[in-house]
PDB file of C-alpha atoms in Angstrom:
ATOM      1  CA  MET A1260      31.950 -55.205   2.411  1.00 44.00           C
ATOM      2  CA  LYS A1261      32.927 -58.819   3.095  1.00 44.00           C
ATOM      3  CA  THR A1262      36.228 -58.318   1.301  1.00 42.00           C
ATOM      4  CA  ALA A1263      37.159 -55.510   3.675  1.00 44.00           C
ATOM      5  CA  ALA A1264      36.062 -57.560   6.646  1.00 43.00           C
ATOM      6  CA  LYS A1265      38.294 -60.474   5.701  1.00 45.00           C
ATOM      7  CA  ALA A1266      41.308 -58.162   5.886  1.00 43.00           C
ATOM      8  CA  VAL A1267      40.804 -57.844   9.632  1.00 47.00           C
ATOM      9  CA  THR A1268      41.830 -60.507  12.122  1.00 48.00           C
ATOM     10  CA  VAL A1269      38.764 -61.724  13.984  1.00 51.00           C
ATOM     11  CA  ARG A1270      39.170 -60.784  17.645  1.00 48.00           C
ATOM     12  CA  LYS A1271      37.529 -63.710  19.393  1.00 48.00           C
ATOM     13  CA  ALA A1272      37.058 -64.374  23.067  1.00 41.00           C
ATOM     14  CA  GLU A1273      40.191 -64.819  25.130  1.00 49.00           C
ATOM     15  CA  GLY A1274      38.828 -62.337  27.608  1.00 63.00           C
ATOM     16  CA  ILE A1275      37.661 -59.706  25.104  1.00 81.00           C
ATOM     17  CA  PRO A1276      33.912 -59.025  25.584  1.00 88.00           C
ATOM     18  CA  PRO A1277      31.782 -58.699  22.410  1.00 90.00           C
ATOM     19  CA  ARG A1278      31.239 -54.942  22.837  1.00 94.00           C
ATOM     20  CA  GLU A1279      34.959 -54.158  23.085  1.00 93.00           C
ATOM     21  CA  ARG A1280      35.718 -56.561  20.243  1.00 92.00           C
ATOM     22  CA  ILE A1281      33.155 -54.859  18.000  1.00 95.00           C
ATOM     23  CA  ILE A1282      34.629 -51.428  18.770  1.00 96.00           C
ATOM     24  CA  ALA A1283      38.183 -52.623  18.114  1.00 94.00           C
ATOM     25  CA  VAL A1284      37.290 -54.204  14.770  1.00 94.00           C
ATOM     26  CA  ALA A1285      35.139 -51.232  13.738  1.00 96.00           C
ATOM     27  CA  ALA A1286      37.997 -48.866  14.581  1.00 95.00           C
ATOM     28  CA  ASP A1287      40.338 -50.806  12.313  1.00 93.00           C
ATOM     29  CA  LEU A1288      37.860 -50.997   9.441  1.00 95.00           C
ATOM     30  CA  PHE A1289      36.681 -47.391   9.721  1.00 96.00           C
ATOM     31  CA  TYR A1290      40.240 -46.089   9.769  1.00 93.00           C
ATOM     32  CA  ARG A1291      41.558 -48.172   6.877  1.00 91.00           C
ATOM     33  CA  HIS A1292      38.526 -48.059   4.592  1.00 93.00           C
ATOM     34  CA  GLY A1293      36.490 -45.046   5.693  1.00 94.00           C
ATOM     35  CA  ILE A1294      33.364 -44.830   7.812  1.00 96.00           C
ATOM     36  CA  ARG A1295      30.913 -44.662   4.928  1.00 95.00           C
ATOM     37  CA  ALA A1296      32.527 -47.602   3.110  1.00 96.00           C
ATOM     38  CA  ILE A1297      31.929 -50.051   5.966  1.00 96.00           C
ATOM     39  CA  GLY A1298      28.560 -51.456   6.979  1.00 96.00           C
ATOM     40  CA  VAL A1299      27.438 -53.206  10.139  1.00 96.00           C
ATOM     41  CA  GLU A1300      27.412 -56.603   8.435  1.00 95.00           C
ATOM     42  CA  ALA A1301      31.114 -56.332   7.620  1.00 95.00           C
ATOM     43  CA  ILE A1302      31.906 -55.219  11.160  1.00 96.00           C
ATOM     44  CA  ALA A1303      29.909 -58.069  12.720  1.00 94.00           C
ATOM     45  CA  GLU A1304      31.552 -60.649  10.455  1.00 92.00           C
ATOM     46  CA  ALA A1305      35.055 -59.352  11.160  1.00 92.00           C
ATOM     47  CA  ALA A1306      34.355 -59.326  14.898  1.00 92.00           C
ATOM     48  CA  GLY A1307      33.227 -62.946  14.793  1.00 89.00           C
ATOM     49  CA  THR A1308      29.681 -62.112  15.824  1.00 91.00           C
ATOM     50  CA  ASN A1309      26.397 -61.169  14.153  1.00 94.00           C
ATOM     51  CA  LYS A1310      24.285 -58.079  13.503  1.00 95.00           C
ATOM     52  CA  MET A1311      21.860 -58.963  16.286  1.00 95.00           C
ATOM     53  CA  THR A1312      24.677 -58.897  18.842  1.00 95.00           C
ATOM     54  CA  LEU A1313      26.042 -55.669  17.401  1.00 97.00           C
ATOM     55  CA  TYR A1314      22.661 -53.955  17.638  1.00 96.00           C
ATOM     56  CA  ARG A1315      22.274 -55.245  21.180  1.00 96.00           C
ATOM     57  CA  HIS A1316      25.243 -53.076  22.139  1.00 97.00           C
ATOM     58  CA  PHE A1317      24.737 -50.196  19.682  1.00 97.00           C
ATOM     59  CA  ALA A1318      21.321 -48.977  18.560  1.00 96.00           C
ATOM     60  CA  SER A1319      22.716 -47.898  15.180  1.00 96.00           C
ATOM     61  CA  LYS A1320      25.874 -47.630  13.138  1.00 97.00           C
ATOM     62  CA  ASP A1321      25.932 -43.926  13.990  1.00 97.00           C
ATOM     63  CA  GLU A1322      26.145 -44.772  17.685  1.00 97.00           C
ATOM     64  CA  LEU A1323      28.992 -47.212  17.004  1.00 98.00           C
ATOM     65  CA  VAL A1324      30.869 -44.544  15.046  1.00 98.00           C
ATOM     66  CA  ALA A1325      30.380 -42.071  17.897  1.00 97.00           C
ATOM     67  CA  GLU A1326      31.690 -44.590  20.438  1.00 98.00           C
ATOM     68  CA  TYR A1327      34.702 -45.381  18.242  1.00 97.00           C
ATOM     69  CA  LEU A1328      35.597 -41.687  18.117  1.00 97.00           C
ATOM     70  CA  ARG A1329      34.859 -41.243  21.820  1.00 97.00           C
ATOM     71  CA  CYS A1330      37.423 -43.963  22.592  1.00 96.00           C
ATOM     72  CA  LEU A1331      39.994 -42.179  20.437  1.00 94.00           C
ATOM     73  CA  ALA A1332      39.310 -38.910  22.245  1.00 94.00           C
ATOM     74  CA  GLU A1333      39.766 -40.628  25.607  1.00 95.00           C
ATOM     75  CA  LYS A1334      43.170 -41.960  24.501  1.00 93.00           C
ATOM     76  CA  ALA A1335      44.208 -38.466  23.415  1.00 91.00           C
ATOM     77  CA  ASN A1336      43.073 -37.027  26.752  1.00 92.00           C
ATOM     78  CA  ALA A1337      45.076 -39.695  28.542  1.00 94.00           C
ATOM     79  CA  SER A1338      48.153 -38.515  26.625  1.00 94.00           C
ATOM     80  CA  TRP A1339      47.608 -34.988  27.962  1.00 94.00           C
ATOM     81  CA  GLU A1340      47.428 -36.346  31.493  1.00 95.00           C
ATOM     82  CA  LYS A1341      50.641 -38.268  30.938  1.00 96.00           C
ATOM     83  CA  LEU A1342      52.413 -35.108  29.774  1.00 96.00           C
ATOM     84  CA  ALA A1343      51.152 -33.249  32.840  1.00 96.00           C
ATOM     85  CA  ALA A1344      52.485 -35.996  35.093  1.00 97.00           C
ATOM     86  CA  GLN A1345      55.855 -35.983  33.334  1.00 97.00           C
ATOM     87  CA  HIS A1346      56.194 -32.190  33.626  1.00 97.00           C
ATOM     88  CA  PRO A1347      54.272 -31.165  36.763  1.00 96.00           C
ATOM     89  CA  ARG A1348      53.742 -27.443  37.242  1.00 95.00           C
ATOM     90  CA  ASP A1349      55.715 -26.702  34.057  1.00 97.00           C
ATOM     91  CA  PRO A1350      53.256 -25.657  31.316  1.00 97.00           C
ATOM     92  CA  ARG A1351      56.011 -24.559  28.960  1.00 97.00           C
ATOM     93  CA  ALA A1352      57.620 -28.018  29.157  1.00 97.00           C
ATOM     94  CA  GLN A1353      54.200 -29.592  28.576  1.00 97.00           C
ATOM     95  CA  LEU A1354      53.760 -27.528  25.417  1.00 97.00           C
ATOM     96  CA  ARG A1355      57.193 -28.599  24.192  1.00 97.00           C
ATOM     97  CA  ALA A1356      56.462 -32.255  24.994  1.00 97.00           C
ATOM     98  CA  TRP A1357      53.118 -31.997  23.184  1.00 97.00           C
ATOM     99  CA  LEU A1358      54.840 -30.633  20.079  1.00 97.00           C
ATOM    100  CA  GLU A1359      57.363 -33.474  20.211  1.00 96.00           C
ATOM    101  CA  GLU A1360      54.609 -36.061  20.604  1.00 94.00           C
ATOM    102  CA  MET A1361      52.668 -34.636  17.659  1.00 93.00           C
ATOM    103  CA  ALA A1362      55.875 -34.590  15.613  1.00 93.00           C
ATOM    104  CA  ASP A1363      56.434 -38.272  16.379  1.00 91.00           C
ATOM    105  CA  HIS A1364      52.867 -39.076  15.311  1.00 87.00           C
ATOM    106  CA  LEU A1365      53.314 -37.162  12.062  1.00 86.00           C
ATOM    107  CA  GLU A1366      56.477 -38.977  11.070  1.00 83.00           C
ATOM    108  CA  SER A1367      55.552 -42.463  12.221  1.00 78.00           C
ATOM    109  CA  GLY A1368      51.778 -42.442  11.874  1.00 64.00           C
ATOM    110  CA  ASP A1369      49.660 -44.282   9.358  1.00 65.00           C
ATOM    111  CA  GLU A1370      49.248 -42.741   5.928  1.00 62.00           C
ATOM    112  CA  ARG A1371      45.530 -42.277   6.547  1.00 74.00           C
ATOM    113  CA  GLY A1372      46.235 -39.444   8.982  1.00 77.00           C
ATOM    114  CA  CYS A1373      44.194 -38.308  11.990  1.00 84.00           C
ATOM    115  CA  PRO A1374      41.063 -40.486  12.354  1.00 90.00           C
ATOM    116  CA  LEU A1375      39.084 -37.685  14.008  1.00 90.00           C
ATOM    117  CA  ALA A1376      39.906 -35.273  11.186  1.00 86.00           C
ATOM    118  CA  ASN A1377      39.056 -37.940   8.607  1.00 89.00           C
ATOM    119  CA  ALA A1378      35.725 -38.570  10.314  1.00 93.00           C
ATOM    120  CA  ALA A1379      34.922 -34.845  10.290  1.00 91.00           C
ATOM    121  CA  VAL A1380      35.308 -34.830   6.500  1.00 90.00           C
ATOM    122  CA  GLU A1381      33.130 -37.925   6.090  1.00 94.00           C
ATOM    123  CA  LEU A1382      30.412 -36.727   8.457  1.00 94.00           C
ATOM    124  CA  PRO A1383      29.446 -33.152   7.543  1.00 91.00           C
ATOM    125  CA  ASP A1384      26.004 -33.380   9.190  1.00 91.00           C
ATOM    126  CA  LYS A1385      26.205 -31.269  12.354  1.00 90.00           C
ATOM    127  CA  ASP A1386      23.446 -33.371  13.955  1.00 92.00           C
ATOM    128  CA  HIS A1387      25.334 -36.642  13.596  1.00 94.00           C
ATOM    129  CA  PRO A1388      26.197 -37.954  17.100  1.00 95.00           C
ATOM    130  CA  ALA A1389      29.784 -38.611  16.017  1.00 95.00           C
ATOM    131  CA  ARG A1390      30.138 -35.064  14.763  1.00 94.00           C
ATOM    132  CA  ARG A1391      29.362 -33.792  18.246  1.00 92.00           C
ATOM    133  CA  VAL A1392      32.105 -36.031  19.660  1.00 95.00           C
ATOM    134  CA  ILE A1393      34.613 -34.628  17.165  1.00 95.00           C
ATOM    135  CA  GLU A1394      33.730 -31.005  17.867  1.00 94.00           C
ATOM    136  CA  ALA A1395      33.793 -31.543  21.634  1.00 94.00           C
ATOM    137  CA  PHE A1396      37.228 -33.141  21.397  1.00 94.00           C
ATOM    138  CA  LYS A1397      38.693 -30.451  19.140  1.00 92.00           C
ATOM    139  CA  ASN A1398      37.341 -27.694  21.395  1.00 94.00           C
ATOM    140  CA  ALA A1399      38.702 -29.436  24.485  1.00 93.00           C
ATOM    141  CA  GLN A1400      42.113 -29.794  22.844  1.00 93.00           C
ATOM    142  CA  ARG A1401      42.192 -26.124  21.894  1.00 95.00           C
ATOM    143  CA  ASN A1402      41.120 -25.148  25.425  1.00 96.00           C
ATOM    144  CA  ARG A1403      43.866 -27.305  26.913  1.00 96.00           C
ATOM    145  CA  ILE A1404      46.482 -25.570  24.770  1.00 97.00           C
ATOM    146  CA  THR A1405      45.039 -22.169  25.689  1.00 98.00           C
ATOM    147  CA  GLN A1406      45.266 -23.005  29.391  1.00 97.00           C
ATOM    148  CA  LEU A1407      48.890 -24.091  29.058  1.00 98.00           C
ATOM    149  CA  CYS A1408      49.787 -20.923  27.145  1.00 98.00           C
ATOM    150  CA  ALA A1409      48.136 -18.799  29.838  1.00 98.00           C
ATOM    151  CA  ALA A1410      49.801 -20.766  32.642  1.00 98.00           C
ATOM    152  CA  ALA A1411      53.163 -20.241  30.932  1.00 97.00           C
ATOM    153  CA  TYR A1412      52.497 -16.464  31.001  1.00 97.00           C
ATOM    154  CA  LEU A1413      52.607 -16.192  27.227  1.00 98.00           C
ATOM    155  CA  ALA A1414      50.979 -13.159  25.634  1.00 98.00           C
ATOM    156  CA  GLN A1415      47.592 -13.575  23.933  1.00 98.00           C
ATOM    157  CA  PRO A1416      47.198 -17.235  24.919  1.00 98.00           C
ATOM    158  CA  GLU A1417      44.020 -17.768  22.902  1.00 98.00           C
ATOM    159  CA  LEU A1418      45.634 -16.469  19.729  1.00 98.00           C
ATOM    160  CA  LEU A1419      48.730 -18.597  20.310  1.00 98.00           C
ATOM    161  CA  ALA A1420      46.555 -21.661  20.924  1.00 98.00           C
ATOM    162  CA  ASP A1421      44.807 -21.035  17.606  1.00 97.00           C
ATOM    163  CA  GLU A1422      48.153 -20.677  15.846  1.00 98.00           C
ATOM    164  CA  LEU A1423      49.502 -23.938  17.305  1.00 97.00           C
ATOM    165  CA  PHE A1424      46.241 -25.759  16.665  1.00 93.00           C
ATOM    166  CA  LEU A1425      46.088 -24.637  13.040  1.00 95.00           C
ATOM    167  CA  LEU A1426      49.774 -25.471  12.585  1.00 96.00           C
ATOM    168  CA  LEU A1427      49.102 -29.054  13.658  1.00 93.00           C
ATOM    169  CA  GLU A1428      45.972 -29.410  11.526  1.00 90.00           C
ATOM    170  CA  GLY A1429      47.865 -28.082   8.503  1.00 91.00           C
ATOM    171  CA  ALA A1430      50.770 -30.425   9.179  1.00 91.00           C
ATOM    172  CA  ARG A1431      48.397 -33.397   9.202  1.00 87.00           C
ATOM    173  CA  VAL A1432      47.039 -32.454   5.789  1.00 85.00           C
ATOM    174  CA  THR A1433      50.564 -31.889   4.492  1.00 87.00           C
ATOM    175  CA  ALA A1434      51.617 -35.347   5.713  1.00 85.00           C
ATOM    176  CA  GLN A1435      48.948 -36.942   3.531  1.00 80.00           C
ATOM    177  CA  SER A1436      49.395 -34.785   0.462  1.00 82.00           C
ATOM    178  CA  MET A1437      53.144 -34.102   0.352  1.00 84.00           C
ATOM    179  CA  GLY A1438      54.789 -36.759   2.509  1.00 81.00           C
ATOM    180  CA  ARG A1439      56.184 -36.928   6.032  1.00 82.00           C
ATOM    181  CA  ALA A1440      59.928 -36.566   5.577  1.00 85.00           C
ATOM    182  CA  GLY A1441      61.233 -33.909   7.976  1.00 89.00           C
ATOM    183  CA  LEU A1442      57.714 -32.762   8.796  1.00 91.00           C
ATOM    184  CA  GLY A1443      57.976 -33.453  12.517  1.00 92.00           C
ATOM    185  CA  GLU A1444      61.160 -31.437  12.863  1.00 94.00           C
ATOM    186  CA  ARG A1445      59.595 -28.514  11.023  1.00 95.00           C
ATOM    187  CA  LEU A1446      56.490 -28.712  13.213  1.00 96.00           C
ATOM    188  CA  ILE A1447      58.610 -28.397  16.365  1.00 97.00           C
ATOM    189  CA  ARG A1448      60.710 -25.573  14.949  1.00 97.00           C
ATOM    190  CA  MET A1449      57.678 -23.573  13.777  1.00 98.00           C
ATOM    191  CA  GLY A1450      55.769 -24.238  17.001  1.00 98.00           C
ATOM    192  CA  GLU A1451      58.674 -23.043  19.132  1.00 97.00           C
ATOM    193  CA  ALA A1452      58.991 -19.929  16.973  1.00 98.00           C
ATOM    194  CA  MET A1453      55.311 -19.172  17.561  1.00 98.00           C
ATOM    195  CA  ILE A1454      55.727 -19.648  21.311  1.00 98.00           C
ATOM    196  CA  ALA A1455      58.832 -17.438  21.369  1.00 97.00           C
ATOM    197  CA  ALA A1456      56.941 -14.706  19.514  1.00 98.00           C
ATOM    198  CA  HIS A1457      54.376 -14.625  22.344  1.00 98.00           C
ATOM    199  CA  GLN A1458      56.831 -14.285  25.190  1.00 94.00           C
ATOM    200  CA  LYS A1459      56.065 -11.255  27.335  1.00 83.00           C
TER     201      LYS A1459
END
């Protein structure tokens, strides 16, 4: 694991506390190499600290993984809040903006794809603390889309939310297996067609 660790720039002091530095380095390593491929020794080395310090902040690697994913979920939730602020009291515009944002991520994102989806594949154990973070985030995202569909007075909002959610998940897999060219544009076009089909 030391080889993987050396690929990461050590994030030393300059105002970054050890806990945040460990999370940042772990996020980079987990995303680029996979959660199961990286051990705590590699993370501690890359973060410029030691295992004792790491375990002082996280009781186990599982807890560190869960916190890494929790931070990602918080960033995604912040994006929803930003869309709401940009389009106040306009759920239809928020849906459109969300599609555009997801399209941008698909076409400009890293080849490894969605880190939460990747983690779900690597962590099939339902009792894993990180798995619970993933499921809570995915459910919250689906509920947010459902609420916007209902607020926009679209027919069968739960069904439409499922359709949009599955469209995005499928697009993410397609990006990794078949390439990204034009994928964002197709996502927007298909998403808008689904929304139009649910107009009352």
